[in-house]
Amino acid sequence: MRKKITLITGANGEVGHGLINALSEQADSDEIVVLDIRVLDKPMRSKVYEVKVGDILDMQMLETLTNEYEIDTIFHLAALLSTHAEFNPEQAHRVNVQGTINLLRIALEQSRLREKPVKFIYPSSIAVYGLPDLNTKAAARPVKEGEYNTPITMYGMNKLYCEHLGRYYSRHYHQLATTREAYMVDFRCVRFPGLISAITVPTGGTSDFAPEMLHAAASGKPYACFVREDTRIPFMAMPDAVQALLDLADAPVERLSQLVYNVTSFSPTAAELRDLTASAFSGAKITFAPHLQRQGIVDTWPAEVDDTAAKADWGWSPGYDLHHAFEDYLIPTIRQRYQ
Ligand code: SER
């Protein structure tokens, strides 16, 4: 009998750390196997059963993993974020799309082997939206899952296509074969807004201005925000993002009326974020120096998304609104971090 595990890819990223912490508290940490291109940070290692260092493009390594374990659930977090992706679009396509196909393929093989669908939890993003101009953005609030799916970034396109791949591997795989696949993949996806963690600072994203601003202020550094003061996109505190992944994974499949769900918590402007940050850290030096192209990307992302389907189908409800996120989570935790 192979050991039954939960596999987390991209485990050394921001969401990965949060997920490992939550899963290791919730269940037996004996069941978590993590995969990342970089070795897992030391404090995390005791919380998981095995750390694999490897590339999701290495199919042979992934095959070995499937031979070794019975994979029950995959949290496929590995990706190159939107700003990074624009500097190397083809590499981003390989990691974000081919990497995801490889994992879906593994999930399908495992589903066949154990005669039960593997749960495949996939974080997509507000980057899948592409609003044509600021007037449309101001009028289109909140945006539903099926609207404005015309992203302008490689990352957004990759995420949108992978949502479709998830649908293919869970409903239509090999549809012309004489015998229909008996067990496909149980694909479930959340579209995350920008995420703000009190513990880590992200790299390579375009929503990074919010966490960068906060962490700079907390560590006494000046910060020049790369978007305009009136820029508004949805955000969420990291604990809620992790909870969303866990809640979606736990939801009874018959309750899920769609494969892809928006989730959101609050939609402040960059100026509101500055004000909240400055009132918590009195010496904060925050200025605005918009970067034309990065601003151009954020301007195509919605100001607000509609998450009524997630609320109705699997009881999604964020624990933190904007003020609670700052007062109860971000400020106290960040203060402690930089003390
Ligand atoms: N946070 C991501 C990025 O900025 C969006 O999903 O790329």
Tab-separated table of C-alpha atoms and ligand atoms in Angstrom:
chain	number	residue	atom	x	y	z
A	1	MET	CA	0.000	0.000	0.000
A	2	ARG	CA	1.334	3.386	-0.957
A	3	LYS	CA	1.175	6.179	1.586
A	4	LYS	CA	-1.728	8.553	1.028
A	5	ILE	CA	-0.589	12.169	0.786
A	6	THR	CA	-1.528	15.749	-0.022
A	7	LEU	CA	0.889	17.269	-2.518
A	8	ILE	CA	1.674	21.003	-2.481
A	9	THR	CA	3.594	22.480	-5.400
A	10	GLY	CA	5.195	25.918	-5.083
A	11	ALA	CA	5.269	25.162	-1.379
A	12	ASN	CA	8.012	27.650	-0.638
A	13	GLY	CA	5.938	30.613	-1.806
A	14	GLU	CA	3.759	32.855	0.342
A	15	VAL	CA	0.573	30.857	0.005
A	16	GLY	CA	2.518	27.609	0.347
A	17	HIS	CA	3.883	28.564	3.753
A	18	GLY	CA	0.431	29.569	4.990
A	19	LEU	CA	-1.082	26.372	3.659
A	20	ILE	CA	1.584	24.150	5.236
A	21	ASN	CA	1.013	25.845	8.602
A	22	ALA	CA	-2.744	25.420	8.390
A	23	LEU	CA	-2.694	21.846	7.072
A	24	SER	CA	-0.083	20.682	9.558
A	25	GLU	CA	-2.216	21.988	12.421
A	26	GLN	CA	-5.393	20.574	10.989
A	27	ALA	CA	-4.391	17.060	10.050
A	28	ASP	CA	-1.456	14.754	10.352
A	29	SER	CA	1.610	16.554	8.991
A	30	ASP	CA	2.746	13.073	8.171
A	31	GLU	CA	0.590	13.352	5.070
A	32	ILE	CA	2.039	16.465	3.428
A	33	VAL	CA	4.589	16.152	0.642
A	34	VAL	CA	5.871	19.407	-0.816
A	35	LEU	CA	7.536	20.229	-4.082
A	36	ASP	CA	9.334	23.417	-4.976
A	37	ILE	CA	12.184	24.482	-7.224
A	38	ARG	CA	13.902	25.829	-4.102
A	39	VAL	CA	14.480	23.893	-0.916
A	40	LEU	CA	11.742	24.493	1.645
A	41	ASP	CA	12.592	27.133	4.278
A	42	LYS	CA	13.922	25.538	7.445
A	43	PRO	CA	11.129	26.413	9.912
A	44	MET	CA	8.640	24.701	7.596
A	45	ARG	CA	10.492	21.417	7.190
A	46	SER	CA	9.409	19.733	10.409
A	47	LYS	CA	5.774	20.327	9.434
A	48	VAL	CA	5.798	18.067	6.387
A	49	TYR	CA	6.513	14.431	5.626
A	50	GLU	CA	8.791	14.924	2.641
A	51	VAL	CA	10.410	17.857	0.854
A	52	LYS	CA	11.095	17.343	-2.840
A	53	VAL	CA	13.234	19.871	-4.646
A	54	GLY	CA	12.428	19.781	-8.323
A	55	ASP	CA	10.905	21.373	-11.377
A	56	ILE	CA	7.250	20.797	-12.296
A	57	LEU	CA	8.471	20.596	-15.896
A	58	ASP	CA	10.395	17.428	-15.008
A	59	MET	CA	7.823	14.765	-15.886
A	60	GLN	CA	10.116	11.928	-14.854
A	61	MET	CA	10.399	13.304	-11.338
A	62	LEU	CA	6.616	13.705	-11.190
A	63	GLU	CA	6.121	10.106	-12.371
A	64	THR	CA	8.414	8.896	-9.588
A	65	LEU	CA	6.287	10.794	-7.120
A	66	THR	CA	3.131	9.049	-8.347
A	67	ASN	CA	4.776	5.663	-8.079
A	68	GLU	CA	5.840	6.392	-4.540
A	69	TYR	CA	2.608	7.787	-3.124
A	70	GLU	CA	-1.142	7.705	-3.406
A	71	ILE	CA	-1.897	11.369	-4.041
A	72	ASP	CA	-5.292	12.276	-2.640
A	73	THR	CA	-5.242	16.054	-3.108
A	74	ILE	CA	-2.982	18.412	-5.054
A	75	PHE	CA	-2.675	22.096	-4.205
A	76	HIS	CA	-0.927	23.323	-7.324
A	77	LEU	CA	0.485	26.696	-6.276
A	78	ALA	CA	3.662	26.876	-8.369
A	79	ALA	CA	3.592	29.775	-10.853
A	80	LEU	CA	5.498	32.782	-12.138
A	81	LEU	CA	3.528	35.912	-11.163
A	82	SER	CA	2.381	38.661	-13.490
A	83	THR	CA	5.286	41.111	-13.401
A	84	HIS	CA	7.936	38.375	-13.590
A	85	ALA	CA	6.059	36.737	-16.433
A	86	GLU	CA	6.207	39.894	-18.567
A	87	PHE	CA	10.008	39.777	-18.473
A	88	ASN	CA	10.106	36.199	-19.728
A	89	PRO	CA	6.744	35.352	-21.297
A	90	GLU	CA	7.783	32.040	-22.892
A	91	GLN	CA	9.335	30.760	-19.687
A	92	ALA	CA	6.182	31.859	-17.811
A	93	HIS	CA	4.099	29.924	-20.330
A	94	ARG	CA	6.193	26.822	-19.775
A	95	VAL	CA	5.993	26.983	-15.990
A	96	ASN	CA	2.395	28.192	-15.716
A	97	VAL	CA	0.807	26.150	-18.497
A	98	GLN	CA	3.024	23.130	-19.219
A	99	GLY	CA	3.688	22.793	-15.491
A	100	THR	CA	-0.049	22.707	-14.828
A	101	ILE	CA	-0.714	20.170	-17.599
A	102	ASN	CA	1.980	17.948	-16.089
A	103	LEU	CA	0.288	18.073	-12.696
A	104	LEU	CA	-3.162	17.498	-14.217
A	105	ARG	CA	-1.761	14.484	-16.070
A	106	ILE	CA	-0.370	13.093	-12.795
A	107	ALA	CA	-3.727	13.729	-11.122
A	108	LEU	CA	-5.512	11.847	-13.907
A	109	GLU	CA	-3.161	8.867	-13.677
A	110	GLN	CA	-3.631	8.757	-9.926
A	111	SER	CA	-7.397	8.977	-10.275
A	112	ARG	CA	-7.335	5.955	-12.584
A	113	LEU	CA	-5.005	3.996	-10.318
A	114	ARG	CA	-6.987	4.466	-7.140
A	115	GLU	CA	-10.360	4.513	-8.909
A	116	LYS	CA	-11.340	7.783	-7.271
A	117	PRO	CA	-10.883	11.340	-8.513
A	118	VAL	CA	-7.898	13.260	-7.175
A	119	LYS	CA	-8.860	16.693	-5.862
A	120	PHE	CA	-6.928	19.353	-7.743
A	121	ILE	CA	-7.067	22.738	-6.031
A	122	TYR	CA	-5.892	25.528	-8.289
A	123	PRO	CA	-5.410	29.213	-7.453
A	124	SER	CA	-6.247	31.430	-10.377
A	125	SER	CA	-6.283	35.214	-10.211
A	126	ILE	CA	-7.992	38.535	-10.917
A	127	ALA	CA	-5.355	38.733	-13.651
A	128	VAL	CA	-7.702	36.655	-15.862
A	129	TYR	CA	-9.770	39.816	-16.319
A	130	GLY	CA	-8.946	42.504	-18.813
A	131	LEU	CA	-11.129	45.594	-18.591
A	132	PRO	CA	-10.667	47.767	-21.660
A	133	ASP	CA	-10.460	51.192	-19.959
A	134	LEU	CA	-10.904	53.025	-16.661
A	135	ASN	CA	-14.492	54.098	-17.373
A	136	THR	CA	-15.501	50.483	-17.935
A	137	LYS	CA	-13.593	49.493	-14.812
A	138	ALA	CA	-15.445	52.118	-12.749
A	139	ALA	CA	-18.827	51.034	-14.099
A	140	ALA	CA	-18.248	47.266	-13.977
A	141	ARG	CA	-18.534	46.599	-10.258
A	142	PRO	CA	-18.585	43.858	-9.150
A	143	VAL	CA	-17.322	41.683	-12.009
A	144	LYS	CA	-18.700	38.143	-12.377
A	145	GLU	CA	-16.600	35.091	-13.291
A	146	GLY	CA	-17.655	35.019	-16.932
A	147	GLU	CA	-17.215	38.711	-17.705
A	148	TYR	CA	-14.248	40.521	-19.266
A	149	ASN	CA	-12.132	37.375	-19.687
A	150	THR	CA	-9.713	39.195	-21.989
A	151	PRO	CA	-6.461	39.470	-20.012
A	152	ILE	CA	-3.527	41.481	-21.345
A	153	THR	CA	-0.756	39.718	-19.400
A	154	MET	CA	0.946	36.404	-20.103
A	155	TYR	CA	0.224	35.383	-16.502
A	156	GLY	CA	-3.483	36.241	-16.824
A	157	MET	CA	-3.725	34.312	-20.086
A	158	ASN	CA	-1.913	31.344	-18.552
A	159	LYS	CA	-4.274	31.282	-15.567
A	160	LEU	CA	-7.389	31.589	-17.725
A	161	TYR	CA	-6.255	28.785	-20.030
A	162	CYS	CA	-5.375	26.556	-17.080
A	163	GLU	CA	-8.886	27.046	-15.711
A	164	HIS	CA	-10.091	25.616	-19.038
A	165	LEU	CA	-7.548	22.802	-18.847
A	166	GLY	CA	-8.916	21.948	-15.416
A	167	ARG	CA	-12.383	21.684	-16.931
A	168	TYR	CA	-11.016	19.489	-19.742
A	169	TYR	CA	-9.249	17.104	-17.348
A	170	SER	CA	-12.299	16.852	-15.124
A	171	ARG	CA	-15.040	16.533	-17.756
A	172	HIS	CA	-13.861	16.000	-21.303
A	173	TYR	CA	-10.544	14.147	-21.286
A	174	HIS	CA	-10.129	11.836	-24.336
A	175	GLN	CA	-13.764	12.401	-25.211
A	176	LEU	CA	-13.522	10.553	-28.543
A	177	ALA	CA	-11.971	7.372	-27.119
A	178	THR	CA	-14.162	4.273	-27.337
A	179	THR	CA	-14.268	3.838	-23.612
A	180	ARG	CA	-14.922	6.871	-21.492
A	181	GLU	CA	-12.526	7.663	-18.651
A	182	ALA	CA	-14.179	6.275	-15.522
A	183	TYR	CA	-12.269	8.515	-13.133
A	184	MET	CA	-11.236	12.011	-14.051
A	185	VAL	CA	-9.852	14.860	-11.955
A	186	ASP	CA	-11.914	16.737	-9.354
A	187	PHE	CA	-10.713	20.216	-10.391
A	188	ARG	CA	-11.629	23.167	-8.167
A	189	CYS	CA	-10.394	26.710	-8.642
A	190	VAL	CA	-10.458	30.005	-6.754
A	191	ARG	CA	-9.626	33.280	-8.416
A	192	PHE	CA	-7.610	35.169	-5.844
A	193	PRO	CA	-7.450	38.946	-5.555
A	194	GLY	CA	-4.151	40.529	-4.484
A	195	LEU	CA	-2.929	38.826	-1.317
A	196	ILE	CA	-1.377	40.562	1.698
A	197	SER	CA	0.658	38.574	4.182
A	198	ALA	CA	2.058	39.965	7.424
A	199	ILE	CA	4.854	37.440	7.392
A	200	THR	CA	6.234	37.378	3.857
A	201	VAL	CA	6.672	39.860	1.005
A	202	PRO	CA	5.769	38.515	-2.437
A	203	THR	CA	8.021	38.748	-5.463
A	204	GLY	CA	7.110	39.317	-9.052
A	205	GLY	CA	3.447	40.264	-8.727
A	206	THR	CA	1.704	43.435	-9.846
A	207	SER	CA	-0.521	43.649	-6.783
A	208	ASP	CA	2.649	43.714	-4.675
A	209	PHE	CA	2.359	47.459	-3.980
A	210	ALA	CA	0.075	46.780	-0.996
A	211	PRO	CA	2.303	44.326	0.879
A	212	GLU	CA	5.470	46.200	-0.184
A	213	MET	CA	4.088	49.466	1.235
A	214	LEU	CA	3.211	47.880	4.563
A	215	HIS	CA	6.419	45.938	5.029
A	216	ALA	CA	8.520	48.978	4.052
A	217	ALA	CA	6.712	51.157	6.604
A	218	ALA	CA	7.037	48.534	9.319
A	219	SER	CA	10.761	48.175	8.731
A	220	GLY	CA	11.338	51.948	8.643
A	221	LYS	CA	12.094	52.164	4.904
A	222	PRO	CA	10.690	54.750	2.484
A	223	TYR	CA	8.379	53.385	-0.229
A	224	ALA	CA	7.511	54.780	-3.650
A	225	CYS	CA	4.248	53.138	-4.700
A	226	PHE	CA	4.265	52.083	-8.367
A	227	VAL	CA	0.547	52.782	-8.958
A	228	ARG	CA	-1.587	55.933	-8.703
A	229	GLU	CA	-3.379	56.870	-5.480
A	230	ASP	CA	-6.816	56.241	-7.008
A	231	THR	CA	-5.942	52.666	-8.091
A	232	ARG	CA	-8.471	50.192	-6.770
A	233	ILE	CA	-8.276	46.398	-6.941
A	234	PRO	CA	-9.562	43.669	-4.609
A	235	PHE	CA	-7.329	42.296	-1.856
A	236	MET	CA	-7.441	39.639	0.811
A	237	ALA	CA	-5.467	38.857	3.968
A	238	MET	CA	-3.333	35.734	3.644
A	239	PRO	CA	-5.126	33.696	6.347
A	240	ASP	CA	-8.379	34.116	4.404
A	241	ALA	CA	-6.687	33.005	1.169
A	242	VAL	CA	-5.481	29.827	2.858
A	243	GLN	CA	-8.935	29.293	4.366
A	244	ALA	CA	-10.505	29.673	0.919
A	245	LEU	CA	-8.286	26.886	-0.453
A	246	LEU	CA	-9.110	24.617	2.487
A	247	ASP	CA	-12.842	25.339	2.392
A	248	LEU	CA	-13.051	24.732	-1.327
A	249	ALA	CA	-11.106	21.482	-0.948
A	250	ASP	CA	-13.484	20.346	1.812
A	251	ALA	CA	-16.726	21.261	0.040
A	252	PRO	CA	-18.957	18.332	-0.962
A	253	VAL	CA	-18.613	17.999	-4.728
A	254	GLU	CA	-22.376	17.961	-5.260
A	255	ARG	CA	-22.582	21.491	-3.810
A	256	LEU	CA	-20.251	22.903	-6.476
A	257	SER	CA	-22.222	24.393	-9.341
A	258	GLN	CA	-19.102	25.659	-11.121
A	259	LEU	CA	-15.419	24.845	-11.305
A	260	VAL	CA	-14.065	28.387	-10.963
A	261	TYR	CA	-15.009	30.786	-8.160
A	262	ASN	CA	-14.186	34.423	-7.467
A	263	VAL	CA	-13.276	35.132	-3.848
A	264	THR	CA	-12.681	38.562	-2.375
A	265	SER	CA	-12.518	40.499	0.885
A	266	PHE	CA	-12.030	44.263	0.407
A	267	SER	CA	-11.279	46.754	-2.374
A	268	PRO	CA	-9.366	49.772	-1.074
A	269	THR	CA	-7.626	52.400	-3.198
A	270	ALA	CA	-3.857	52.670	-2.936
A	271	ALA	CA	-4.415	55.978	-1.070
A	272	GLU	CA	-6.613	54.226	1.503
A	273	LEU	CA	-3.900	51.604	1.975
A	274	ARG	CA	-1.367	54.408	2.434
A	275	ASP	CA	-3.584	56.124	5.051
A	276	LEU	CA	-4.104	52.928	7.045
A	277	THR	CA	-0.397	52.136	6.875
A	278	ALA	CA	0.651	55.660	7.846
A	279	SER	CA	-1.690	55.757	10.826
A	280	ALA	CA	-0.196	52.489	12.130
A	281	PHE	CA	3.436	53.437	11.511
A	282	SER	CA	3.815	57.120	12.286
A	283	GLY	CA	7.200	57.514	10.582
A	284	ALA	CA	6.035	55.905	7.308
A	285	LYS	CA	7.392	57.646	4.200
A	286	ILE	CA	5.081	56.636	1.374
A	287	THR	CA	5.119	58.472	-1.933
A	288	PHE	CA	3.542	57.700	-5.303
A	289	ALA	CA	5.659	57.211	-8.422
A	290	PRO	CA	3.432	55.333	-10.864
A	291	HIS	CA	5.181	52.978	-13.264
A	292	LEU	CA	3.335	53.455	-16.531
A	293	GLN	CA	3.327	49.837	-17.676
A	294	ARG	CA	2.613	48.220	-14.313
A	295	GLN	CA	-0.161	50.785	-13.817
A	296	GLY	CA	-1.475	49.762	-17.239
A	297	ILE	CA	-1.772	46.168	-16.054
A	298	VAL	CA	-3.524	46.996	-12.781
A	299	ASP	CA	-5.940	49.295	-14.625
A	300	THR	CA	-7.248	46.259	-16.547
A	301	TRP	CA	-7.987	44.359	-13.337
A	302	PRO	CA	-11.428	44.821	-11.775
A	303	ALA	CA	-12.026	47.159	-8.836
A	304	GLU	CA	-14.302	44.559	-7.289
A	305	VAL	CA	-15.254	40.969	-8.060
A	306	ASP	CA	-18.521	39.164	-7.418
A	307	ASP	CA	-18.118	36.169	-5.128
A	308	THR	CA	-21.770	35.296	-4.563
A	309	ALA	CA	-21.337	31.829	-6.118
A	310	ALA	CA	-18.556	30.915	-3.649
A	311	LYS	CA	-20.707	32.165	-0.785
A	312	ALA	CA	-23.749	30.220	-1.933
A	313	ASP	CA	-22.055	26.955	-2.936
A	314	TRP	CA	-19.396	26.389	-0.295
A	315	GLY	CA	-20.055	28.972	2.378
A	316	TRP	CA	-17.126	31.224	1.530
A	317	SER	CA	-16.898	34.099	3.972
A	318	PRO	CA	-13.719	36.098	4.620
A	319	GLY	CA	-12.739	36.469	8.257
A	320	TYR	CA	-11.193	39.915	7.759
A	321	ASP	CA	-12.698	43.059	6.306
A	322	LEU	CA	-10.275	45.917	5.554
A	323	HIS	CA	-10.177	47.363	9.076
A	324	HIS	CA	-9.997	44.027	10.851
A	325	ALA	CA	-7.293	42.875	8.456
A	326	PHE	CA	-5.165	45.866	9.457
A	327	GLU	CA	-6.036	46.031	13.159
A	328	ASP	CA	-6.191	42.359	14.078
A	329	TYR	CA	-3.813	40.690	11.636
A	330	LEU	CA	-1.475	42.858	9.559
A	331	ILE	CA	-0.331	45.558	11.993
A	332	PRO	CA	0.254	43.413	15.098
A	333	THR	CA	1.914	40.579	13.188
A	334	ILE	CA	4.126	42.857	11.084
A	335	ARG	CA	5.158	44.840	14.177
A	336	GLN	CA	6.284	41.623	15.818
A	337	ARG	CA	8.155	40.537	12.697
A	338	TYR	CA	10.289	43.693	12.489
A	339	GLN	CA	10.743	44.253	16.220
B	1	SER	N1	-0.877	38.776	-7.140
B	1	SER	C1	-0.815	38.380	-8.508
B	1	SER	C2	0.099	39.221	-9.280
B	1	SER	O1	0.188	40.390	-8.968
B	1	SER	C3	-2.174	38.459	-9.123
B	1	SER	O2	-2.779	37.252	-8.942
B	1	SER	O3	0.687	38.759	-10.205
